[in-house]
């Protein structure tokens, strides 16, 4: 059972009482904190079709990625406290704006509240696919609690080698934790389903952001995904890394990704036999793709 009065929602297992103003690793309390909700057009094509993905950015995060492009909300806590009813209204407002889906970004800390908001919104007519966009540093029970609420899981699989997970995200045992969570996600959705327009309505898309100097680690990630799931999932191989936040402290990643390394990773995936994959153009590595966090839609 997950709860916030002895918080065990994520893999940190802080066991603090968020209802009594105690703050754990993610710094979330007993309120929902949002930074932005809007129609986002720069996700994978099957997510951003039409008017765009109805993206809801939650503040705070249980990772400490030194390169986080969303550090203003994930690490610095920018955002606004809202109620469960207000979150429900935001979901319905995005549906009224013709969003293709409801896309929950870094939602882990707020799962119990999100479930209640979805229940309320569905009673009032919400019928869009719901996406869970996560760093994957999850507890299995939290993912199990979402069964029936989430249509499409969008988990990151950031690192294979734990030394990188610890160094760049302060996330010990990241790979084992993330892959166990992703296995539960797969058990829930089983297969990818797309509508007549090509929009994903059910499934699992595993994202991997390639980092500079980590080609071998990225190959191990692709190996694991394909050998475990074959063509039953989609892999999104991302090259949009842009050095930001504290990356200047780490010279090996304080630079843009080498296009030759990214192309080598794509070739590696093709040679493995990967068919269901999304790849990005080199122009994806740009500050222009970083959202402006200004409480829009909150």
mmCIF file of C-alpha atoms in Angstrom:
data_model
loop_
_atom_site.group_PDB
_atom_site.id
_atom_site.type_symbol
_atom_site.label_atom_id
_atom_site.label_comp_id
_atom_site.label_asym_id
_atom_site.label_seq_id
_atom_site.Cartn_x
_atom_site.Cartn_y
_atom_site.Cartn_z
ATOM 1 C CA UNK A 1 0.000 0.000 0.000
ATOM 2 C CA UNK A 2 1.326 3.433 -0.876
ATOM 3 C CA UNK A 3 0.859 6.425 1.382
ATOM 4 C CA UNK A 4 2.278 9.860 2.120
ATOM 5 C CA UNK A 5 2.083 9.819 5.912
ATOM 6 C CA UNK A 6 5.028 7.402 5.848
ATOM 7 C CA UNK A 7 6.019 8.133 2.318
ATOM 8 C CA UNK A 8 7.088 5.103 0.319
ATOM 9 C CA UNK A 9 5.835 6.236 -3.088
ATOM 10 C CA UNK A 10 9.191 6.093 -4.882
ATOM 11 C CA UNK A 11 12.386 4.076 -4.635
ATOM 12 C CA UNK A 12 13.845 6.509 -2.070
ATOM 13 C CA UNK A 13 11.480 5.185 0.634
ATOM 14 C CA UNK A 14 11.990 8.296 2.755
ATOM 15 C CA UNK A 15 9.267 7.194 5.211
ATOM 16 C CA UNK A 16 8.538 10.783 6.197
ATOM 17 C CA UNK A 17 5.106 12.192 7.061
ATOM 18 C CA UNK A 18 4.222 14.534 4.227
ATOM 19 C CA UNK A 19 0.922 15.368 5.922
ATOM 20 C CA UNK A 20 2.898 16.912 8.787
ATOM 21 C CA UNK A 21 5.033 19.235 6.654
ATOM 22 C CA UNK A 22 7.978 16.846 6.575
ATOM 23 C CA UNK A 23 9.918 16.908 3.318
ATOM 24 C CA UNK A 24 11.786 13.960 1.887
ATOM 25 C CA UNK A 25 14.194 13.715 -1.010
ATOM 26 C CA UNK A 26 11.785 15.106 -3.631
ATOM 27 C CA UNK A 27 10.632 17.957 -1.342
ATOM 28 C CA UNK A 28 6.947 17.311 -2.097
ATOM 29 C CA UNK A 29 4.407 17.836 0.683
ATOM 30 C CA UNK A 30 0.722 16.968 0.919
ATOM 31 C CA UNK A 31 -0.271 19.314 -1.920
ATOM 32 C CA UNK A 32 -0.106 18.881 -5.678
ATOM 33 C CA UNK A 33 2.420 21.273 -7.203
ATOM 34 C CA UNK A 34 2.265 22.133 -10.894
ATOM 35 C CA UNK A 35 4.458 24.313 -13.101
ATOM 36 C CA UNK A 36 2.646 24.238 -16.449
ATOM 37 C CA UNK A 37 -0.089 22.561 -18.488
ATOM 38 C CA UNK A 38 -0.416 23.090 -22.208
ATOM 39 C CA UNK A 39 -0.603 21.491 -25.650
ATOM 40 C CA UNK A 40 2.891 20.161 -26.297
ATOM 41 C CA UNK A 41 3.870 19.445 -29.906
ATOM 42 C CA UNK A 42 7.416 18.116 -29.471
ATOM 43 C CA UNK A 43 6.910 14.640 -28.060
ATOM 44 C CA UNK A 44 7.151 11.512 -30.241
ATOM 45 C CA UNK A 45 4.882 11.904 -33.316
ATOM 46 C CA UNK A 46 2.346 9.338 -32.086
ATOM 47 C CA UNK A 47 1.950 11.376 -28.878
ATOM 48 C CA UNK A 48 1.820 14.923 -30.267
ATOM 49 C CA UNK A 49 -0.512 14.366 -33.208
ATOM 50 C CA UNK A 50 -3.262 16.892 -33.898
ATOM 51 C CA UNK A 51 -3.378 19.856 -31.544
ATOM 52 C CA UNK A 52 -0.689 18.356 -29.332
ATOM 53 C CA UNK A 53 -0.229 16.339 -26.168
ATOM 54 C CA UNK A 54 -2.073 17.661 -23.110
ATOM 55 C CA UNK A 55 1.054 17.892 -21.011
ATOM 56 C CA UNK A 56 0.969 18.491 -17.264
ATOM 57 C CA UNK A 57 4.343 19.309 -15.665
ATOM 58 C CA UNK A 58 4.523 18.417 -11.976
ATOM 59 C CA UNK A 59 7.089 20.182 -9.795
ATOM 60 C CA UNK A 60 9.766 18.380 -7.756
ATOM 61 C CA UNK A 61 11.559 15.157 -8.624
ATOM 62 C CA UNK A 62 13.041 12.138 -6.876
ATOM 63 C CA UNK A 63 16.197 12.243 -9.027
ATOM 64 C CA UNK A 64 18.948 14.854 -9.005
ATOM 65 C CA UNK A 65 20.106 14.790 -12.618
ATOM 66 C CA UNK A 66 22.969 17.239 -12.962
ATOM 67 C CA UNK A 67 21.973 17.941 -16.578
ATOM 68 C CA UNK A 68 18.219 18.338 -16.063
ATOM 69 C CA UNK A 69 16.666 20.688 -18.610
ATOM 70 C CA UNK A 70 13.659 21.116 -16.316
ATOM 71 C CA UNK A 71 15.766 21.986 -13.268
ATOM 72 C CA UNK A 72 13.679 25.086 -12.550
ATOM 73 C CA UNK A 73 10.789 22.845 -11.531
ATOM 74 C CA UNK A 74 12.504 19.545 -10.715
ATOM 75 C CA UNK A 75 15.294 20.835 -8.484
ATOM 76 C CA UNK A 76 14.419 24.444 -7.660
ATOM 77 C CA UNK A 77 10.776 23.751 -6.858
ATOM 78 C CA UNK A 78 9.078 26.362 -9.046
ATOM 79 C CA UNK A 79 5.342 25.794 -9.243
ATOM 80 C CA UNK A 80 1.954 26.410 -7.673
ATOM 81 C CA UNK A 81 0.028 24.332 -5.144
ATOM 82 C CA UNK A 82 -3.368 23.182 -6.388
ATOM 83 C CA UNK A 83 -6.153 20.903 -5.178
ATOM 84 C CA UNK A 84 -7.285 17.544 -6.525
ATOM 85 C CA UNK A 85 -10.395 19.212 -7.974
ATOM 86 C CA UNK A 86 -8.262 21.831 -9.709
ATOM 87 C CA UNK A 87 -6.098 19.117 -11.239
ATOM 88 C CA UNK A 88 -9.241 17.385 -12.452
ATOM 89 C CA UNK A 89 -10.378 20.651 -14.051
ATOM 90 C CA UNK A 90 -7.010 20.988 -15.800
ATOM 91 C CA UNK A 91 -7.419 17.526 -17.336
ATOM 92 C CA UNK A 92 -10.866 18.466 -18.638
ATOM 93 C CA UNK A 93 -9.628 21.830 -19.904
ATOM 94 C CA UNK A 94 -6.927 20.104 -21.961
ATOM 95 C CA UNK A 95 -9.565 17.787 -23.395
ATOM 96 C CA UNK A 96 -11.682 20.820 -24.334
ATOM 97 C CA UNK A 97 -8.603 22.208 -26.165
ATOM 98 C CA UNK A 98 -8.540 19.021 -28.313
ATOM 99 C CA UNK A 99 -5.472 17.490 -26.694
ATOM 100 C CA UNK A 100 -4.571 14.050 -28.034
ATOM 101 C CA UNK A 101 -3.986 12.717 -24.530
ATOM 102 C CA UNK A 102 -3.231 13.651 -20.929
ATOM 103 C CA UNK A 103 0.542 13.485 -20.459
ATOM 104 C CA UNK A 104 1.676 13.389 -16.815
ATOM 105 C CA UNK A 105 5.319 14.512 -16.591
ATOM 106 C CA UNK A 106 7.332 13.530 -13.489
ATOM 107 C CA UNK A 107 4.150 12.542 -11.634
ATOM 108 C CA UNK A 108 5.544 9.977 -9.200
ATOM 109 C CA UNK A 109 5.397 12.053 -6.012
ATOM 110 C CA UNK A 110 1.708 12.789 -6.568
ATOM 111 C CA UNK A 111 0.308 9.406 -7.641
ATOM 112 C CA UNK A 112 -2.355 9.113 -4.883
ATOM 113 C CA UNK A 113 -3.680 12.588 -5.743
ATOM 114 C CA UNK A 114 -3.567 11.918 -9.490
ATOM 115 C CA UNK A 115 -5.666 8.787 -9.095
ATOM 116 C CA UNK A 116 -8.347 10.780 -7.264
ATOM 117 C CA UNK A 117 -8.220 13.579 -9.846
ATOM 118 C CA UNK A 118 -8.596 11.072 -12.692
ATOM 119 C CA UNK A 119 -11.557 9.428 -10.956
ATOM 120 C CA UNK A 120 -13.226 12.830 -10.638
ATOM 121 C CA UNK A 121 -12.419 13.882 -14.209
ATOM 122 C CA UNK A 122 -13.722 10.609 -15.668
ATOM 123 C CA UNK A 123 -17.000 11.079 -13.837
ATOM 124 C CA UNK A 124 -17.229 14.426 -15.634
ATOM 125 C CA UNK A 125 -16.436 13.089 -19.099
ATOM 126 C CA UNK A 126 -12.669 12.687 -19.445
ATOM 127 C CA UNK A 127 -12.082 10.073 -22.121
ATOM 128 C CA UNK A 128 -8.545 10.723 -23.390
ATOM 129 C CA UNK A 129 -5.676 8.234 -23.100
ATOM 130 C CA UNK A 130 -3.571 8.957 -20.015
ATOM 131 C CA UNK A 131 0.237 8.857 -20.298
ATOM 132 C CA UNK A 132 2.645 8.356 -17.402
ATOM 133 C CA UNK A 133 5.954 10.063 -18.202
ATOM 134 C CA UNK A 134 8.500 8.969 -15.591
ATOM 135 C CA UNK A 135 12.209 8.723 -14.770
ATOM 136 C CA UNK A 136 11.438 5.130 -13.662
ATOM 137 C CA UNK A 137 12.935 5.395 -10.169
ATOM 138 C CA UNK A 138 9.698 3.857 -8.977
ATOM 139 C CA UNK A 139 8.351 1.455 -6.381
ATOM 140 C CA UNK A 140 6.463 -1.505 -7.810
ATOM 141 C CA UNK A 141 3.441 -0.935 -5.544
ATOM 142 C CA UNK A 142 3.070 2.595 -6.899
ATOM 143 C CA UNK A 143 2.986 1.328 -10.472
ATOM 144 C CA UNK A 144 0.548 -1.427 -9.485
ATOM 145 C CA UNK A 145 -1.774 1.207 -8.007
ATOM 146 C CA UNK A 146 -1.973 2.823 -11.461
ATOM 147 C CA UNK A 147 -3.298 -0.306 -13.179
ATOM 148 C CA UNK A 148 -6.415 0.706 -15.094
ATOM 149 C CA UNK A 149 -5.598 4.416 -14.884
ATOM 150 C CA UNK A 150 -2.652 4.601 -17.277
ATOM 151 C CA UNK A 151 -3.033 3.761 -20.957
ATOM 152 C CA UNK A 152 0.495 4.519 -22.152
ATOM 153 C CA UNK A 153 3.654 4.348 -20.083
ATOM 154 C CA UNK A 154 6.616 6.552 -21.104
ATOM 155 C CA UNK A 155 9.436 5.427 -18.802
ATOM 156 C CA UNK A 156 13.029 6.560 -19.102
ATOM 157 C CA UNK A 157 15.788 3.991 -18.962
ATOM 158 C CA UNK A 158 18.689 6.319 -18.299
ATOM 159 C CA UNK A 159 21.666 4.211 -17.248
ATOM 160 C CA UNK A 160 22.917 0.645 -17.376
ATOM 161 C CA UNK A 161 26.003 1.084 -15.200
ATOM 162 C CA UNK A 162 25.243 2.135 -11.645
ATOM 163 C CA UNK A 163 28.318 4.357 -11.433
ATOM 164 C CA UNK A 164 26.735 6.758 -13.936
ATOM 165 C CA UNK A 165 23.370 6.651 -12.169
ATOM 166 C CA UNK A 166 25.041 7.612 -8.907
ATOM 167 C CA UNK A 167 27.360 10.201 -10.418
ATOM 168 C CA UNK A 168 24.844 12.060 -12.574
ATOM 169 C CA UNK A 169 21.489 11.435 -10.827
ATOM 170 C CA UNK A 170 22.296 10.293 -7.280
ATOM 171 C CA UNK A 171 20.215 7.190 -7.946
ATOM 172 C CA UNK A 172 21.782 4.016 -6.511
ATOM 173 C CA UNK A 173 20.570 0.732 -8.020
ATOM 174 C CA UNK A 174 18.866 2.676 -10.802
ATOM 175 C CA UNK A 175 18.945 0.023 -13.523
ATOM 176 C CA UNK A 176 17.479 -2.771 -11.379
ATOM 177 C CA UNK A 177 14.855 -0.447 -9.915
ATOM 178 C CA UNK A 178 13.841 0.990 -13.276
ATOM 179 C CA UNK A 179 13.699 -2.324 -15.137
ATOM 180 C CA UNK A 180 11.516 -3.885 -12.421
ATOM 181 C CA UNK A 181 9.108 -0.938 -12.694
ATOM 182 C CA UNK A 182 9.079 -1.154 -16.488
ATOM 183 C CA UNK A 183 8.316 -4.874 -16.307
ATOM 184 C CA UNK A 184 5.214 -4.090 -14.237
ATOM 185 C CA UNK A 185 4.209 -1.406 -16.753
ATOM 186 C CA UNK A 186 4.514 -3.926 -19.572
ATOM 187 C CA UNK A 187 2.453 -6.479 -17.648
ATOM 188 C CA UNK A 188 -0.350 -3.926 -17.461
ATOM 189 C CA UNK A 189 -0.475 -2.697 -21.069
ATOM 190 C CA UNK A 190 0.991 -5.726 -22.928
ATOM 191 C CA UNK A 191 0.937 -4.255 -26.437
ATOM 192 C CA UNK A 192 0.999 -1.015 -28.402
ATOM 193 C CA UNK A 193 -2.258 0.135 -29.976
ATOM 194 C CA UNK A 194 -2.594 3.080 -32.359
ATOM 195 C CA UNK A 195 -5.790 4.662 -33.647
ATOM 196 C CA UNK A 196 -6.634 5.318 -37.287
ATOM 197 C CA UNK A 197 -4.709 8.608 -37.159
ATOM 198 C CA UNK A 198 -1.547 7.000 -35.832
ATOM 199 C CA UNK A 199 -1.890 8.255 -32.262
ATOM 200 C CA UNK A 200 -0.866 5.805 -29.555
ATOM 201 C CA UNK A 201 -3.787 4.844 -27.312
ATOM 202 C CA UNK A 202 -2.203 2.019 -25.333
ATOM 203 C CA UNK A 203 1.287 0.727 -24.825
ATOM 204 C CA UNK A 204 4.837 1.186 -23.626
ATOM 205 C CA UNK A 205 7.456 3.487 -25.149
ATOM 206 C CA UNK A 206 10.815 3.241 -23.382
ATOM 207 C CA UNK A 207 12.909 6.384 -23.717
ATOM 208 C CA UNK A 208 16.679 6.557 -23.614
ATOM 209 C CA UNK A 209 18.469 9.895 -23.695
ATOM 210 C CA UNK A 210 21.985 9.316 -24.968
ATOM 211 C CA UNK A 211 24.643 11.221 -23.023
ATOM 212 C CA UNK A 212 28.046 12.354 -24.305
ATOM 213 C CA UNK A 213 30.823 9.773 -23.802
ATOM 214 C CA UNK A 214 28.378 6.998 -22.835
ATOM 215 C CA UNK A 215 28.007 5.106 -26.136
ATOM 216 C CA UNK A 216 28.837 1.742 -24.570
ATOM 217 C CA UNK A 217 26.332 2.277 -21.756
ATOM 218 C CA UNK A 218 23.667 3.236 -24.308
ATOM 219 C CA UNK A 219 24.346 0.075 -26.300
ATOM 220 C CA UNK A 220 23.803 -1.988 -23.141
ATOM 221 C CA UNK A 221 20.445 -0.252 -22.642
ATOM 222 C CA UNK A 222 19.340 -1.047 -26.199
ATOM 223 C CA UNK A 223 20.562 -4.635 -25.748
ATOM 224 C CA UNK A 224 18.491 -5.052 -22.616
ATOM 225 C CA UNK A 225 15.282 -3.569 -24.036
ATOM 226 C CA UNK A 226 15.350 -5.539 -27.267
ATOM 227 C CA UNK A 227 16.407 -8.847 -25.733
ATOM 228 C CA UNK A 228 13.719 -8.501 -23.054
ATOM 229 C CA UNK A 229 10.784 -7.179 -25.066
ATOM 230 C CA UNK A 230 11.657 -7.559 -28.733
ATOM 231 C CA UNK A 231 9.193 -5.695 -30.928
ATOM 232 C CA UNK A 232 6.488 -5.692 -28.242
ATOM 233 C CA UNK A 233 7.542 -2.211 -27.107
ATOM 234 C CA UNK A 234 8.779 0.919 -28.827
ATOM 235 C CA UNK A 235 12.179 2.427 -28.058
ATOM 236 C CA UNK A 236 12.672 6.178 -28.298
ATOM 237 C CA UNK A 237 16.381 6.821 -28.827
ATOM 238 C CA UNK A 238 16.893 10.480 -28.031
ATOM 239 C CA UNK A 239 19.737 12.805 -29.013
ATOM 240 C CA UNK A 240 18.300 16.015 -27.571
ATOM 241 C CA UNK A 241 20.839 16.251 -24.764
ATOM 242 C CA UNK A 242 21.842 19.869 -24.151
ATOM 243 C CA UNK A 243 24.338 20.684 -21.376
ATOM 244 C CA UNK A 244 22.432 22.587 -18.707
ATOM 245 C CA UNK A 245 22.148 23.130 -14.969
ATOM 246 C CA UNK A 246 25.207 21.615 -13.248
ATOM 247 C CA UNK A 247 26.675 19.820 -16.244
ATOM 248 C CA UNK A 248 29.489 22.384 -16.264
ATOM 249 C CA UNK A 249 30.892 20.551 -13.241
ATOM 250 C CA UNK A 250 31.373 17.410 -15.343
ATOM 251 C CA UNK A 251 33.552 18.166 -18.394
ATOM 252 C CA UNK A 252 32.820 14.815 -20.040
ATOM 253 C CA UNK A 253 29.116 15.695 -20.398
ATOM 254 C CA UNK A 254 29.421 19.480 -20.619
ATOM 255 C CA UNK A 255 29.062 19.367 -24.394
ATOM 256 C CA UNK A 256 26.570 18.411 -27.056
ATOM 257 C CA UNK A 257 26.298 14.814 -28.170
ATOM 258 C CA UNK A 258 28.637 13.742 -30.964
ATOM 259 C CA UNK A 259 26.395 13.035 -33.994
ATOM 260 C CA UNK A 260 28.697 10.176 -35.029
ATOM 261 C CA UNK A 261 28.119 8.461 -31.683
ATOM 262 C CA UNK A 262 24.363 8.844 -32.005
ATOM 263 C CA UNK A 263 24.423 7.461 -35.543
ATOM 264 C CA UNK A 264 26.542 4.573 -34.301
ATOM 265 C CA UNK A 265 23.894 3.790 -31.676
ATOM 266 C CA UNK A 266 21.150 3.849 -34.308
ATOM 267 C CA UNK A 267 23.179 1.511 -36.519
ATOM 268 C CA UNK A 268 23.719 -0.761 -33.535
ATOM 269 C CA UNK A 269 19.958 -0.930 -32.876
ATOM 270 C CA UNK A 270 19.240 -1.681 -36.536
ATOM 271 C CA UNK A 271 21.841 -4.453 -36.601
ATOM 272 C CA UNK A 272 20.269 -5.971 -33.486
ATOM 273 C CA UNK A 273 16.979 -6.157 -35.363
ATOM 274 C CA UNK A 274 15.109 -3.304 -33.666
ATOM 275 C CA UNK A 275 12.151 -2.273 -35.815
ATOM 276 C CA UNK A 276 9.911 -0.291 -33.456
ATOM 277 C CA UNK A 277 11.925 2.804 -32.647
ATOM 278 C CA UNK A 278 11.770 6.576 -32.753
ATOM 279 C CA UNK A 279 14.913 8.542 -33.549
ATOM 280 C CA UNK A 280 15.637 12.268 -33.586
ATOM 281 C CA UNK A 281 17.302 14.700 -35.939
ATOM 282 C CA UNK A 282 20.424 16.520 -34.745
ATOM 283 C CA UNK A 283 18.438 19.770 -34.548
ATOM 284 C CA UNK A 284 16.611 18.306 -31.524
ATOM 285 C CA UNK A 285 19.571 19.343 -29.371
ATOM 286 C CA UNK A 286 18.573 22.921 -28.715
ATOM 287 C CA UNK A 287 17.501 25.167 -25.865
ATOM 288 C CA UNK A 288 14.499 26.142 -27.978
ATOM 289 C CA UNK A 289 12.861 22.825 -27.076
ATOM 290 C CA UNK A 290 13.056 23.488 -23.340
ATOM 291 C CA UNK A 291 9.606 24.533 -22.076
ATOM 292 C CA UNK A 292 9.146 27.940 -20.504
ATOM 293 C CA UNK A 293 7.853 27.320 -17.001
ATOM 294 C CA UNK A 294 5.498 30.187 -16.259
ATOM 295 C CA UNK A 295 2.428 28.576 -14.628
ATOM 296 C CA UNK A 296 0.607 28.532 -17.974
ATOM 297 C CA UNK A 297 -2.621 26.592 -17.634
ATOM 298 C CA UNK A 298 -2.309 26.218 -13.842
#
